PDB file of C-alpha atoms in Angstrom:
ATOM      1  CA  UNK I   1     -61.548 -41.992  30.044  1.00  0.00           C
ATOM      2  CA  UNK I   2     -59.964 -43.358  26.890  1.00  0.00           C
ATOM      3  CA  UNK I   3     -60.364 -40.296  25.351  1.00  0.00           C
ATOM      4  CA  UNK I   4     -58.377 -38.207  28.326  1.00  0.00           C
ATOM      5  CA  UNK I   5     -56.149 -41.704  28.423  1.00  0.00           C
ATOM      6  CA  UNK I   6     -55.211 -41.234  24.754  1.00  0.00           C
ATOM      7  CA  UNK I   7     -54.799 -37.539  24.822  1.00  0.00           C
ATOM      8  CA  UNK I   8     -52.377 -38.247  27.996  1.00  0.00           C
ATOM      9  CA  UNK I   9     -50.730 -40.567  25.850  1.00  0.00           C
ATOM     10  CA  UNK I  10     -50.210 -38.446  22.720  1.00  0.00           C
ATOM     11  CA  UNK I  11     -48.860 -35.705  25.316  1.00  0.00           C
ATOM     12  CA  UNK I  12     -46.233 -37.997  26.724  1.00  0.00           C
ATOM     13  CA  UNK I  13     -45.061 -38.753  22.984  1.00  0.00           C
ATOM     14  CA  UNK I  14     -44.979 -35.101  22.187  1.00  0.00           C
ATOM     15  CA  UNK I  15     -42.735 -34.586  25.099  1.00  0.00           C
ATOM     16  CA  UNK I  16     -40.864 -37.766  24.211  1.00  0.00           C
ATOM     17  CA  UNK I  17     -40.463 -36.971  20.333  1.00  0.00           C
ATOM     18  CA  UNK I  18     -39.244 -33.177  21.906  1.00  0.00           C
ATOM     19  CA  UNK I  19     -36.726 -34.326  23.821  1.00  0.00           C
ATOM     20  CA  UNK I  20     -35.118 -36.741  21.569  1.00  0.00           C
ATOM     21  CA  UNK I  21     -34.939 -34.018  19.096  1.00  0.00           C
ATOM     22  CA  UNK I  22     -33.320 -31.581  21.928  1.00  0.00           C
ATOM     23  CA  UNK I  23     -30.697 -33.923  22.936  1.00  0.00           C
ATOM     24  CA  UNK I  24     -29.859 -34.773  18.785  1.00  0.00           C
ATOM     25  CA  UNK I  25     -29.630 -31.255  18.626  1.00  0.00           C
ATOM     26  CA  UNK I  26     -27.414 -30.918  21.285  1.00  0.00           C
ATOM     27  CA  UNK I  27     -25.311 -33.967  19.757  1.00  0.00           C
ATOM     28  CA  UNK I  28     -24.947 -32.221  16.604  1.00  0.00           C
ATOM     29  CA  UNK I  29     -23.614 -29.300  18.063  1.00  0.00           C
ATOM     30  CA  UNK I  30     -20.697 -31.121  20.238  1.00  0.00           C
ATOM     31  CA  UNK I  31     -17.821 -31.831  18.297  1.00  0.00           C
ATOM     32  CA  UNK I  32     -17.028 -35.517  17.998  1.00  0.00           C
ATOM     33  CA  UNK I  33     -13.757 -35.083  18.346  1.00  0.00           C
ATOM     34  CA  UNK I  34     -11.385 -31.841  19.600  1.00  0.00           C
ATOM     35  CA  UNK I  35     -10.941 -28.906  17.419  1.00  0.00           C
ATOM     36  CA  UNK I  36      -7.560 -28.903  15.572  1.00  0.00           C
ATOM     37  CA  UNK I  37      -5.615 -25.764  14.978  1.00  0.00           C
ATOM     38  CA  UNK I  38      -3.276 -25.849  11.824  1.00  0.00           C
ATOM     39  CA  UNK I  39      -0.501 -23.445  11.973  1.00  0.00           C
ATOM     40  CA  UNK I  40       1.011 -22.991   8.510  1.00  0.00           C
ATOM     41  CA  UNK I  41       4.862 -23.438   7.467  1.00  0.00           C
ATOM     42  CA  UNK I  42       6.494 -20.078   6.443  1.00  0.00           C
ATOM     43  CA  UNK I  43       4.614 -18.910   3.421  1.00  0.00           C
ATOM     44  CA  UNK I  44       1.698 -20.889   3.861  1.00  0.00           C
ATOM     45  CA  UNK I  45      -1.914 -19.970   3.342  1.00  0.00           C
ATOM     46  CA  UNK I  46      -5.252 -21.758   4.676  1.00  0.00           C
ATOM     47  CA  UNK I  47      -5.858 -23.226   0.916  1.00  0.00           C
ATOM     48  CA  UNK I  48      -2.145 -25.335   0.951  1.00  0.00           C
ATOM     49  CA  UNK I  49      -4.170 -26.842   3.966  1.00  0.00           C
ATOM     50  CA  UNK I  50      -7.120 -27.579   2.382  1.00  0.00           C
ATOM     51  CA  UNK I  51      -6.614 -31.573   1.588  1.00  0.00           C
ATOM     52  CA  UNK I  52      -5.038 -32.061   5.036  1.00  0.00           C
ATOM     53  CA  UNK I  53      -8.596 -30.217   6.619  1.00  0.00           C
ATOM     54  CA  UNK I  54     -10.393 -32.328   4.549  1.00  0.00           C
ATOM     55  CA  UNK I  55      -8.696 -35.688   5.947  1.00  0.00           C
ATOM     56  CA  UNK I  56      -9.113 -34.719   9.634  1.00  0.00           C
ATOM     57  CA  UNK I  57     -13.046 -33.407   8.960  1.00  0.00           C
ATOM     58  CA  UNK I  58     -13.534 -36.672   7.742  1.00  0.00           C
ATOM     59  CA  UNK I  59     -12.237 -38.005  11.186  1.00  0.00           C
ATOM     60  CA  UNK I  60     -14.553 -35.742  12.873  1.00  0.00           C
ATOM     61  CA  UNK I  61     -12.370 -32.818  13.410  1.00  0.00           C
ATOM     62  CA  UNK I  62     -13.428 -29.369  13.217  1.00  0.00           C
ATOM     63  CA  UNK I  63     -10.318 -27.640  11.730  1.00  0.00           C
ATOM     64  CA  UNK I  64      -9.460 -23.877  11.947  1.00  0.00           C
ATOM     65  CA  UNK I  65      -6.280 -23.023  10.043  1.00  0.00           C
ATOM     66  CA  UNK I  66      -4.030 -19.854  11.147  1.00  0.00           C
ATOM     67  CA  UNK I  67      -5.859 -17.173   8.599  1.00  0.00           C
ATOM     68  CA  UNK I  68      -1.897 -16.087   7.093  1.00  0.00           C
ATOM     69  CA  UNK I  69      -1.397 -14.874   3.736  1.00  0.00           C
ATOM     70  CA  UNK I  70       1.695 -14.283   1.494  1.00  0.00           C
ATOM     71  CA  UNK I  71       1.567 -10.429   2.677  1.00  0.00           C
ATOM     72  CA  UNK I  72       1.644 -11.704   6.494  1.00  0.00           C
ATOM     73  CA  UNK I  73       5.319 -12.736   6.538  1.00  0.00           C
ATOM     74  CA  UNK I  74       6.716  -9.309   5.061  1.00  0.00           C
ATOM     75  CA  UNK I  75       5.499  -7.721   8.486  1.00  0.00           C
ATOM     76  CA  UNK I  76       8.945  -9.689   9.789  1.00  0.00           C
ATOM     77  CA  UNK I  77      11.159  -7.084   7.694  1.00  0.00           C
ATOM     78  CA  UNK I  78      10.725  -4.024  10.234  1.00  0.00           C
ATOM     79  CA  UNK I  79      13.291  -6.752  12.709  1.00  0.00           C
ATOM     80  CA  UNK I  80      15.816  -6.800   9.705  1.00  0.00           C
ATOM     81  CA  UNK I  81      16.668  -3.427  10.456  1.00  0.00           C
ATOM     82  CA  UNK I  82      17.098  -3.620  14.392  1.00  0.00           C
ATOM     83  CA  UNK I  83      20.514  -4.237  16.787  1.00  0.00           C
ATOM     84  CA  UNK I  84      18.398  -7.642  17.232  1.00  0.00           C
ATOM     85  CA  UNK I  85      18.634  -9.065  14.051  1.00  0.00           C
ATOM     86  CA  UNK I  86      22.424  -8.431  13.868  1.00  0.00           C
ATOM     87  CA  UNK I  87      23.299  -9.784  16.874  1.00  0.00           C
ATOM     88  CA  UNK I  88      21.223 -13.014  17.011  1.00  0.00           C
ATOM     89  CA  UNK I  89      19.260 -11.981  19.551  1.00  0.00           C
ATOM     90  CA  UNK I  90      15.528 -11.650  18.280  1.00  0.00           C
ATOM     91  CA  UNK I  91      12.362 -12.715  20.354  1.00  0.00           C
ATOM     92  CA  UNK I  92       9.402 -13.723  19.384  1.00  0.00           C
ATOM     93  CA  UNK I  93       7.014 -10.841  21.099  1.00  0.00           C
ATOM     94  CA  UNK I  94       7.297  -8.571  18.675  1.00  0.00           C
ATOM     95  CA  UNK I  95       9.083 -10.618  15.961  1.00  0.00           C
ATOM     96  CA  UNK I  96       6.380 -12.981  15.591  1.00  0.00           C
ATOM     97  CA  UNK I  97       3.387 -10.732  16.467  1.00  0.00           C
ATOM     98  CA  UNK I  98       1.449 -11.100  12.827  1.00  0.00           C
ATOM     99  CA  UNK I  99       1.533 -14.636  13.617  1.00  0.00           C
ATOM    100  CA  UNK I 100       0.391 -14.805  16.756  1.00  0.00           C
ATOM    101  CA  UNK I 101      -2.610 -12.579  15.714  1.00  0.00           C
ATOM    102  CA  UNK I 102      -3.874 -15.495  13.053  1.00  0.00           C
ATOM    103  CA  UNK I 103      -3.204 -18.169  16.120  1.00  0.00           C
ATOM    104  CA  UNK I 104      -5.355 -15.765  18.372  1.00  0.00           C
ATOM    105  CA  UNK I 105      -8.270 -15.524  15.537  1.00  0.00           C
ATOM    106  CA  UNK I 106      -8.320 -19.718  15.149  1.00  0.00           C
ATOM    107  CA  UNK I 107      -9.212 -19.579  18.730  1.00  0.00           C
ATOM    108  CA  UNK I 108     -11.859 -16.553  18.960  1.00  0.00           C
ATOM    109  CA  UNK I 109     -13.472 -18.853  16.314  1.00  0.00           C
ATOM    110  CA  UNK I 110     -13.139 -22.550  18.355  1.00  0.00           C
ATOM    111  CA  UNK I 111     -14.918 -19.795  21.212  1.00  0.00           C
ATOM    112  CA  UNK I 112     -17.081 -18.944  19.490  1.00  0.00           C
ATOM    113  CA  UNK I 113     -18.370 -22.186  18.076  1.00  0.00           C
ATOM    114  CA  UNK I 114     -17.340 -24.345  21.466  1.00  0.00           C
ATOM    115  CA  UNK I 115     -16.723 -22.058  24.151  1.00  0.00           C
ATOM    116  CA  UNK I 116     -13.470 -21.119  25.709  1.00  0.00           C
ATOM    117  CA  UNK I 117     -13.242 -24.105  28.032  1.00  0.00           C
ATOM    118  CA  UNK I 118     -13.290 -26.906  24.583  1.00  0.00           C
ATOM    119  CA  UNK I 119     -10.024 -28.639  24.612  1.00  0.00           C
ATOM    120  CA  UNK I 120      -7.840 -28.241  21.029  1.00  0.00           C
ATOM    121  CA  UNK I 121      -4.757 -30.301  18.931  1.00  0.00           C
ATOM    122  CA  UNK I 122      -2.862 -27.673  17.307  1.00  0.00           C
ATOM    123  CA  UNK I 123      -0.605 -29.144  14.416  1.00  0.00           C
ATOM    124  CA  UNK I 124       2.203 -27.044  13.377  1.00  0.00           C
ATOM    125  CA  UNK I 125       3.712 -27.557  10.060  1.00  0.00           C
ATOM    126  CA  UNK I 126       7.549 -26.799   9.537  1.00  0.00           C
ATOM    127  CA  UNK I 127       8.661 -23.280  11.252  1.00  0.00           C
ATOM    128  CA  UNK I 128       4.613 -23.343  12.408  1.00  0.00           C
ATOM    129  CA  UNK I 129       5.629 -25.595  14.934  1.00  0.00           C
ATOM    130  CA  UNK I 130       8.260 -23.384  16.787  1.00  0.00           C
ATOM    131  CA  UNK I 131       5.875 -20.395  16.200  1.00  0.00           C
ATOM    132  CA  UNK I 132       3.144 -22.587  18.031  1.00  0.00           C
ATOM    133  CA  UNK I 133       5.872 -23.023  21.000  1.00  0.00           C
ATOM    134  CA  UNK I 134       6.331 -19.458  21.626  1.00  0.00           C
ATOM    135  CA  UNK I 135       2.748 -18.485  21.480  1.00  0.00           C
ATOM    136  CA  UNK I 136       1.970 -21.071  23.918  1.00  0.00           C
ATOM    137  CA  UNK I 137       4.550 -20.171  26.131  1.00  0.00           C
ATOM    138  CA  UNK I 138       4.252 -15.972  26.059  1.00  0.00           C
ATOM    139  CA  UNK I 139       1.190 -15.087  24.468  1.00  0.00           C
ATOM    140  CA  UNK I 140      -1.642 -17.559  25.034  1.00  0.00           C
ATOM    141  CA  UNK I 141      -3.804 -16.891  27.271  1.00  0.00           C
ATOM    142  CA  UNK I 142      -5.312 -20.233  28.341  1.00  0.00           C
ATOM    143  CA  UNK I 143      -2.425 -22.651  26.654  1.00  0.00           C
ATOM    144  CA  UNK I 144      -4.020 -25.192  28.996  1.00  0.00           C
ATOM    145  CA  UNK I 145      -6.935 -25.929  27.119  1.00  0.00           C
ATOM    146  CA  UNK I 146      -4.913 -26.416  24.265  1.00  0.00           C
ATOM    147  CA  UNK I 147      -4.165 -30.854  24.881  1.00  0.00           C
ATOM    148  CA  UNK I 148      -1.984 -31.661  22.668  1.00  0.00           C
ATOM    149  CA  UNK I 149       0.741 -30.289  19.889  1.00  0.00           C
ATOM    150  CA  UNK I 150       1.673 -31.930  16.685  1.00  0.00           C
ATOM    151  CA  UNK I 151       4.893 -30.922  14.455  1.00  0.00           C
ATOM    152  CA  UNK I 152       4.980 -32.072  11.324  1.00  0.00           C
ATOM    153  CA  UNK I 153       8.963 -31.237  10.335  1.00  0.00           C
ATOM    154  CA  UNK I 154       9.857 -28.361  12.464  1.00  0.00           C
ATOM    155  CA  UNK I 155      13.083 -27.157  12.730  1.00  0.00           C
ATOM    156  CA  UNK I 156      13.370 -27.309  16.335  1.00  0.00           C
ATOM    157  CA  UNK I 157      16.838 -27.966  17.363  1.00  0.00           C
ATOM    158  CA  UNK I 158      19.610 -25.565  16.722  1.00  0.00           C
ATOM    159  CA  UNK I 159      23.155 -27.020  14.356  1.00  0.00           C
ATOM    160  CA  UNK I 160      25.708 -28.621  16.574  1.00  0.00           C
ATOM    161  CA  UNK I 161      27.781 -26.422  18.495  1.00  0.00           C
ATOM    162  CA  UNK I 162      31.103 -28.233  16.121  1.00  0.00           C
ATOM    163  CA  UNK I 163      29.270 -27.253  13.120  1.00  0.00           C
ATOM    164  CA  UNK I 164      31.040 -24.825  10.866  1.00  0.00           C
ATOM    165  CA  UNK I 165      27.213 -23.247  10.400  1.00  0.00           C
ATOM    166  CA  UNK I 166      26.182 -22.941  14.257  1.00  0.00           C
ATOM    167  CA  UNK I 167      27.335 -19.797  14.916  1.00  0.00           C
ATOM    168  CA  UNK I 168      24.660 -18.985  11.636  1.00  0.00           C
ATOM    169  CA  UNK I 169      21.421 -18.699  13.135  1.00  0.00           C
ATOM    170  CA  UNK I 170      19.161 -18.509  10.217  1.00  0.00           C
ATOM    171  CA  UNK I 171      16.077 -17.591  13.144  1.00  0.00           C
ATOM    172  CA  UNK I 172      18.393 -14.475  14.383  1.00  0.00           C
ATOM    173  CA  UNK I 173      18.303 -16.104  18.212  1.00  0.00           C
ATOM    174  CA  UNK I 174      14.586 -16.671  18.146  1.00  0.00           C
ATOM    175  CA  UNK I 175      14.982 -20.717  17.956  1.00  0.00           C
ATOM    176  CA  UNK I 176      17.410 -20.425  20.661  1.00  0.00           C
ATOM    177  CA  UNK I 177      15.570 -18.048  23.013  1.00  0.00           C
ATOM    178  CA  UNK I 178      12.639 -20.777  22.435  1.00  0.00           C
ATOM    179  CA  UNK I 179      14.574 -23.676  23.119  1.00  0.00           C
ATOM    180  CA  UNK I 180      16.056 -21.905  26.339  1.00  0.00           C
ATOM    181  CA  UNK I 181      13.206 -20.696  27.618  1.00  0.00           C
ATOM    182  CA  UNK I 182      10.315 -23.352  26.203  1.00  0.00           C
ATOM    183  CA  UNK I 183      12.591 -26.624  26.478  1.00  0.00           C
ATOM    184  CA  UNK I 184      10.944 -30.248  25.775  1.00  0.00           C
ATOM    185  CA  UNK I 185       7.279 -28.984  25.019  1.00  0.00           C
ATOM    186  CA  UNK I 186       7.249 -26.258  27.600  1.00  0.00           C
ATOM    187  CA  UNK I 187       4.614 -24.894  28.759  1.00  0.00           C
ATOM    188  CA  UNK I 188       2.748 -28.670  27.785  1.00  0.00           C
ATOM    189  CA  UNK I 189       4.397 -31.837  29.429  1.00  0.00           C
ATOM    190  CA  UNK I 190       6.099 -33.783  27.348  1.00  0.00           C
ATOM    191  CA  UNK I 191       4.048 -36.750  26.455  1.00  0.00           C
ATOM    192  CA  UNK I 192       1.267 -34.024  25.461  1.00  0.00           C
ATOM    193  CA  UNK I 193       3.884 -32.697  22.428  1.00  0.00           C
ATOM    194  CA  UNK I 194       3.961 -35.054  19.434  1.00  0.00           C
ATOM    195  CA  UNK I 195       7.522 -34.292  16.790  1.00  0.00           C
ATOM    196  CA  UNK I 196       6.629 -36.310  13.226  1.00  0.00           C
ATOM    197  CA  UNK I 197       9.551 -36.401  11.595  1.00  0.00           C
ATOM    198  CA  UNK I 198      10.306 -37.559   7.804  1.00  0.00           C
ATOM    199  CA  UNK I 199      12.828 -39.682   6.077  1.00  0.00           C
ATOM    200  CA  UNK I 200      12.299 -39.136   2.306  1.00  0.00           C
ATOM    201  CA  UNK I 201      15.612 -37.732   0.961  1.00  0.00           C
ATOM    202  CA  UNK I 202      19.208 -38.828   1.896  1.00  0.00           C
ATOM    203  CA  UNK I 203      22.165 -38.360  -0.052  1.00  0.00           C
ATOM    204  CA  UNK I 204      25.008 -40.929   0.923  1.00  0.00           C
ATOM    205  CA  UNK I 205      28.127 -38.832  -0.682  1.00  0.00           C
ATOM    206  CA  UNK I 206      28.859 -36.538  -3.754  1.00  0.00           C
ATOM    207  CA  UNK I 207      29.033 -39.572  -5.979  1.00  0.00           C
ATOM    208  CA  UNK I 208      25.548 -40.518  -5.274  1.00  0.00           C
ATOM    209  CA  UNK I 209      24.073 -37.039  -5.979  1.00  0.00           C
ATOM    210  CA  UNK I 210      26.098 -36.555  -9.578  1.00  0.00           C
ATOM    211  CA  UNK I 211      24.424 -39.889 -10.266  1.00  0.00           C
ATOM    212  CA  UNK I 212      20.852 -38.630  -9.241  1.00  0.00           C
ATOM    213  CA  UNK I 213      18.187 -39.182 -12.253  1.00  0.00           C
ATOM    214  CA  UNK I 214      17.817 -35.446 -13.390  1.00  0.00           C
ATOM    215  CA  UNK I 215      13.872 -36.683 -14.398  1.00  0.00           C
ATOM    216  CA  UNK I 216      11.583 -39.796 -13.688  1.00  0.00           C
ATOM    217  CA  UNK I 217       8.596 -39.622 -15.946  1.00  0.00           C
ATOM    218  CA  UNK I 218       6.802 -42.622 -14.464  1.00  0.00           C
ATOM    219  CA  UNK I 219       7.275 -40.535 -10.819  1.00  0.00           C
ATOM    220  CA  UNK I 220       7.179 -37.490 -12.657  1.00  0.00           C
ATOM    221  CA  UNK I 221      10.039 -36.190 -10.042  1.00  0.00           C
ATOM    222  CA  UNK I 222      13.164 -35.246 -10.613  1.00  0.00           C
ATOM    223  CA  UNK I 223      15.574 -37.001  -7.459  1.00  0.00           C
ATOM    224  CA  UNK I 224      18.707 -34.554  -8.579  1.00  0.00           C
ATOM    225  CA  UNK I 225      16.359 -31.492  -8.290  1.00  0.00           C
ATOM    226  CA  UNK I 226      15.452 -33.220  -4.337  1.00  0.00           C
ATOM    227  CA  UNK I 227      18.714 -33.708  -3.618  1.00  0.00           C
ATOM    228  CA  UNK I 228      20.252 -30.699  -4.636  1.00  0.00           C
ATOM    229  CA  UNK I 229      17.666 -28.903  -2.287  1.00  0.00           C
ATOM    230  CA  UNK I 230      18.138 -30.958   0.667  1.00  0.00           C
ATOM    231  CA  UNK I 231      21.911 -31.173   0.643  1.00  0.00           C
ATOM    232  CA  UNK I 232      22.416 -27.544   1.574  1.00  0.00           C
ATOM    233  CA  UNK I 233      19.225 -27.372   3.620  1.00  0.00           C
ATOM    234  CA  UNK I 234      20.644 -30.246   5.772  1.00  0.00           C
ATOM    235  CA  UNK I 235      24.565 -28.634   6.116  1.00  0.00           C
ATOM    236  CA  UNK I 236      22.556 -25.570   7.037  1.00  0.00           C
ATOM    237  CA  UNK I 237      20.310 -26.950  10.182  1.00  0.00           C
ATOM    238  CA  UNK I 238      22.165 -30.084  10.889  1.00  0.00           C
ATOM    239  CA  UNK I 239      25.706 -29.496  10.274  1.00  0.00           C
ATOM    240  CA  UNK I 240      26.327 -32.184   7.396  1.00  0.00           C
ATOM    241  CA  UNK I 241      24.902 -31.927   3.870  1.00  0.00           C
ATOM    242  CA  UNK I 242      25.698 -36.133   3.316  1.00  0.00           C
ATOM    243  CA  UNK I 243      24.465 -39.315   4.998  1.00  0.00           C
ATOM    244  CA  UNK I 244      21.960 -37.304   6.518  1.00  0.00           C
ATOM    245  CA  UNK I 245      18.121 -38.383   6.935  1.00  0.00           C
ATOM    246  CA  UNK I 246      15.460 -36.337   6.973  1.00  0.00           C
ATOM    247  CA  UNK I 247      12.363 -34.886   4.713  1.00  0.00           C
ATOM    248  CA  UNK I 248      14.580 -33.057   2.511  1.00  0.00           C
ATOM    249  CA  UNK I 249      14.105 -29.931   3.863  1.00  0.00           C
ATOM    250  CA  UNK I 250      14.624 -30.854   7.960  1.00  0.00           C
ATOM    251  CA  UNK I 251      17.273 -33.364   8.797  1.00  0.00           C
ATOM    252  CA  UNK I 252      15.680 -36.086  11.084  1.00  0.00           C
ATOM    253  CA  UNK I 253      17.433 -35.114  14.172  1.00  0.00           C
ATOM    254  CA  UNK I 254      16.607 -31.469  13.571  1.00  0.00           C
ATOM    255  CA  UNK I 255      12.608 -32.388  13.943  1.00  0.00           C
ATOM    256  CA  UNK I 256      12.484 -34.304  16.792  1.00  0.00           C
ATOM    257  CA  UNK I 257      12.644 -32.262  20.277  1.00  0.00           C
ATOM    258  CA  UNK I 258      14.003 -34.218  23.636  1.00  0.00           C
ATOM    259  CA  UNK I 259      12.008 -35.296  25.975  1.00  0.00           C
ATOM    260  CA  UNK I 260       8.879 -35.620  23.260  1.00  0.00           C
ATOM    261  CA  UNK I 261       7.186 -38.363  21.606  1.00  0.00           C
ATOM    262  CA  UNK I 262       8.846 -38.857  18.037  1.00  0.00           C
ATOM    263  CA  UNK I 263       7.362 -40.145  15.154  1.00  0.00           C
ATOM    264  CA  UNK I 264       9.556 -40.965  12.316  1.00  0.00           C
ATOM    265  CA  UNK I 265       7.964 -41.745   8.821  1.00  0.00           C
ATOM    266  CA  UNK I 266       9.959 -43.250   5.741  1.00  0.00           C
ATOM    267  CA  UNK I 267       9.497 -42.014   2.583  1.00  0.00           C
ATOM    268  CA  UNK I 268       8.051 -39.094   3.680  1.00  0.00           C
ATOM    269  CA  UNK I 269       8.938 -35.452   2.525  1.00  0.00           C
ATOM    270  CA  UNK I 270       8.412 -31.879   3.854  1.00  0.00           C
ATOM    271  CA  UNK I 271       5.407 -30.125   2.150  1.00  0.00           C
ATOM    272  CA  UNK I 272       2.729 -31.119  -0.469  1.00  0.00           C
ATOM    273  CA  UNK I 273       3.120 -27.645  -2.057  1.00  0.00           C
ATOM    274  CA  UNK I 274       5.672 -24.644  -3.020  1.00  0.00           C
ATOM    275  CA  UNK I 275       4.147 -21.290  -1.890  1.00  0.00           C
ATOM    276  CA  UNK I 276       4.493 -19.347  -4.472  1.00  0.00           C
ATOM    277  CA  UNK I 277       3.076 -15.247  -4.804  1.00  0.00           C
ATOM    278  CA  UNK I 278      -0.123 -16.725  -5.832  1.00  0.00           C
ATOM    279  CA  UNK I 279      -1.445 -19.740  -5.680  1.00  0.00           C
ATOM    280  CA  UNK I 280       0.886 -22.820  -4.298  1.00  0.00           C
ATOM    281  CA  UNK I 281       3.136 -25.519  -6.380  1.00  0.00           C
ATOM    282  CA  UNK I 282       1.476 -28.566  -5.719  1.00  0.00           C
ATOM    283  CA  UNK I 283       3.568 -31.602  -5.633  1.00  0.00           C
ATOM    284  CA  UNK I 284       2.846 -34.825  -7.717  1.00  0.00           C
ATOM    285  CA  UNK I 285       1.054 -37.100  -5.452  1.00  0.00           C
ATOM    286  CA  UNK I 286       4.149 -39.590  -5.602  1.00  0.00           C
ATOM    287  CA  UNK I 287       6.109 -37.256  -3.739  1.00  0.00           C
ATOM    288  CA  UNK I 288       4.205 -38.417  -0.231  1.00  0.00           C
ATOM    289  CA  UNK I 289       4.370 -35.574   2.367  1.00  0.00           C
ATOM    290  CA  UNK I 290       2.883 -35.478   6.240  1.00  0.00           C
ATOM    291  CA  UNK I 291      -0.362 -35.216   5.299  1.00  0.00           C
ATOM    292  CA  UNK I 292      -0.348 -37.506   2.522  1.00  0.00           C
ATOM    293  CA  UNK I 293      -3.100 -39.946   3.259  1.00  0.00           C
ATOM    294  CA  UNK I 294      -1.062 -42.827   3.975  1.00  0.00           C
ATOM    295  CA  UNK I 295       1.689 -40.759   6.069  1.00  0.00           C
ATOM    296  CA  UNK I 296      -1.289 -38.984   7.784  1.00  0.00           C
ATOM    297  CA  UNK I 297      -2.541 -42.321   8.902  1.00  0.00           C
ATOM    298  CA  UNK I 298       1.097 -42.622  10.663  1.00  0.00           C
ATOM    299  CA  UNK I 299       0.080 -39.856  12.816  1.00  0.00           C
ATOM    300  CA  UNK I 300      -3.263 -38.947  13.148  1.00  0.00           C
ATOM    301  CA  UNK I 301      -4.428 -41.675  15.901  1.00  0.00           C
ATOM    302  CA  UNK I 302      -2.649 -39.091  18.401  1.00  0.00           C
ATOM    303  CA  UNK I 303      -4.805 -36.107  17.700  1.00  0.00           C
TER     304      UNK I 303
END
C-alpha cells in the first residue's frame, strides 16, 4: 500500500509539474500587452524605428513596423502624371496602395503570431498617421480589432481657408478626401484616436531668426539651421511661418485632429533621423523627438 500510495503520489506530481509547465507555456506565448503597429513617416524604413521598438518591447509590446523602404515611395510617381494630381483630387486607393501593402503584411504577421481576433495600437509617425486613417477607413479589413491609434506629428488638418497657401495642397486632395470622408478618428471613436503633438521650434518674428546661433557645440545643434526649416514648413501647412508652435516640421494646430485626445509635448521635435538614400541622419540625442525616452514616457501610458 505505500508502495501503490507513493507511486499514486509521484503520478499526481507528474501531472501537477505538467500542467504548470502547459499553462507557463501558454503564458509565454500571450502577449503581455497588445501588439503595436508602427507606420513610418514618408521615407522611413523599419531600422529609423529601431530605438522606438526597443522602448515599447521593453514595455512588453510586440512591435511590427510597416516593412517600407526608400524604393517604396517612388511607386507614388505613376499619380504625378494623372488629371488627379493636377486637379487636387487624388485618393488614397490607388495612390497609397504600396503603403497599404506593408500595413497589410504587419498584420498577416500579428495573425500569424496572435491570431486574427488579438487587439493592436498602431502608431503612425508624421504623414504615417493620415496613411493609417485611410487604410482603416477603405482598406482594412477588420479595423475593429485594431483599439487604438497614436500620431506622433501628423499633418492632419488642411491650411486655413484665408491662407495665401490653402488653395496649395501639397497631398494633391488626398488629406482633404480623408478629412471629408474619415473626420475625428473615423472609422475608430474618438477617444480611441490619440494626436501627440510637439512644441520644439518657434520663431517669434524675422528678428529672432537673423539672431538664431548658426552652431551650439555644447548642443551640437545648430537653432538657425531649425528655424530656417520650420519657418517655411509652418507658412506651408499652417498658414504663418512666425509665432507659430509646433515640432518644427508640423505646426501644433496642424497635428492635433478635433474631436481626439491631444497630447502636446514641449521641447519636443519631429523625427530622431533624416532619411537619407541609405542609411538615416540620426539626430544628436539633445534634439528630443516623440520617441525620445523622456517624450515617449509623455505618451506611451495610452498604448
Amino acid at each position: 500500500s505505500h508502495m501503490r500510495g507513493f507511486l499514486q503520489g509521484s503520478h499526481m506530481r507528474g501531472f501537477l509539474l505538467a500542467a504548470l509547465a502547459a499553462g507557463a507555456a501558454a503564458v509565454a506565448s500571450t502577449p503581455t500587452c497588445r501588439p503595436v503597429v508602427i507606420a513610418p513617416a514618408q521615407f522611413g524604413v523599419p531600422k529609423d524605428y529601431a530605438a522606438l521598438q526597443l522602448q515599447l518591447e521593453k514595455r512588453g509590446h510586440t512591435v511590427f513596423v510597416a516593412p517600407l523602404t526608400r524604393l517604396s515611395w517612388l511607386r507614388i510617381t505613376p499619380a504625378t502624371f494623372t488629371r488627379a494630381f493636377w486637379v487636387g483630387a487624388l485618393r488614397p486607393v490607388p495612390t497609397l496602395n504600396f503603403y497599404f501593402e506593408a500595413l497589410d503584411a504587419c498584420f498577416a504577421q500579428v495573425d500569424q503570431e496572435f491570431g486574427p481576433d488579438e487587439g493592436v495600437t498602431i502608431i503612425g509617425h508624421s504623414i504615417g498617421g493620415w496613411a493609417v486613417r485611410a487604410y482603416l477607413g477603405e482598406v482594412c479589413q477588420n479595423s475593429e480589432r485594431v483599439r487604438r491609434v497614436i500620431t506622433l506629428g501628423t499633418p492632419h488638418n488642411s491650411p486655413p481657408t484665408d491662407s495665401l497657401l490653402a488653395k496649395i495642397d501639397q497631398t494633391r486632395g488626398l488629406l482633404t478626401y480623408i478629412n471629408a470622408q474619415f473626420p475625428a478618428g473615423a472609422p475608430l471613436a474618438p477617444d480611441q484616436f490619440v494626436c501627440v503633438a510637439g512644441t520644439g521650434t518657434t520663431t517669434d518674428n524675422i528678428s529672432e531668426l537673423l539672431r538664431s546661433p548658426a552652431w551650439d557645440p555644447e548642443l551640437r545643434r545648430s537653432k538657425l539651421l531649425e528655424r530656417l526649416v520650420a519657418c517655411p514648413s509652418y507658412a506651408a501647412l499652417g498658414g504663418a511661418a512666425f509665432g507659430v508652435s509646433g515640432d518644427g516640421l508640423i505646426p501644433l494646430d496642424c497635428a492635433l485632429l478635433s474631436g481626439c485626445r491631444p497630447v502636446v509635448i514641449d521641447d519636443c521635435h519631429h523625427s530622431g533621423f533624416i532619411p537619407t538614400a541609405l542609411d538615416s541622419i540620426l539626430l544628436p540625442p539633445s534634439y528630443q523627438w516623440y520617441g525620445s525616452e523622456e517624450k515617449f514616457e509623455q505618451w506611451a501610458h495610452l498604448l
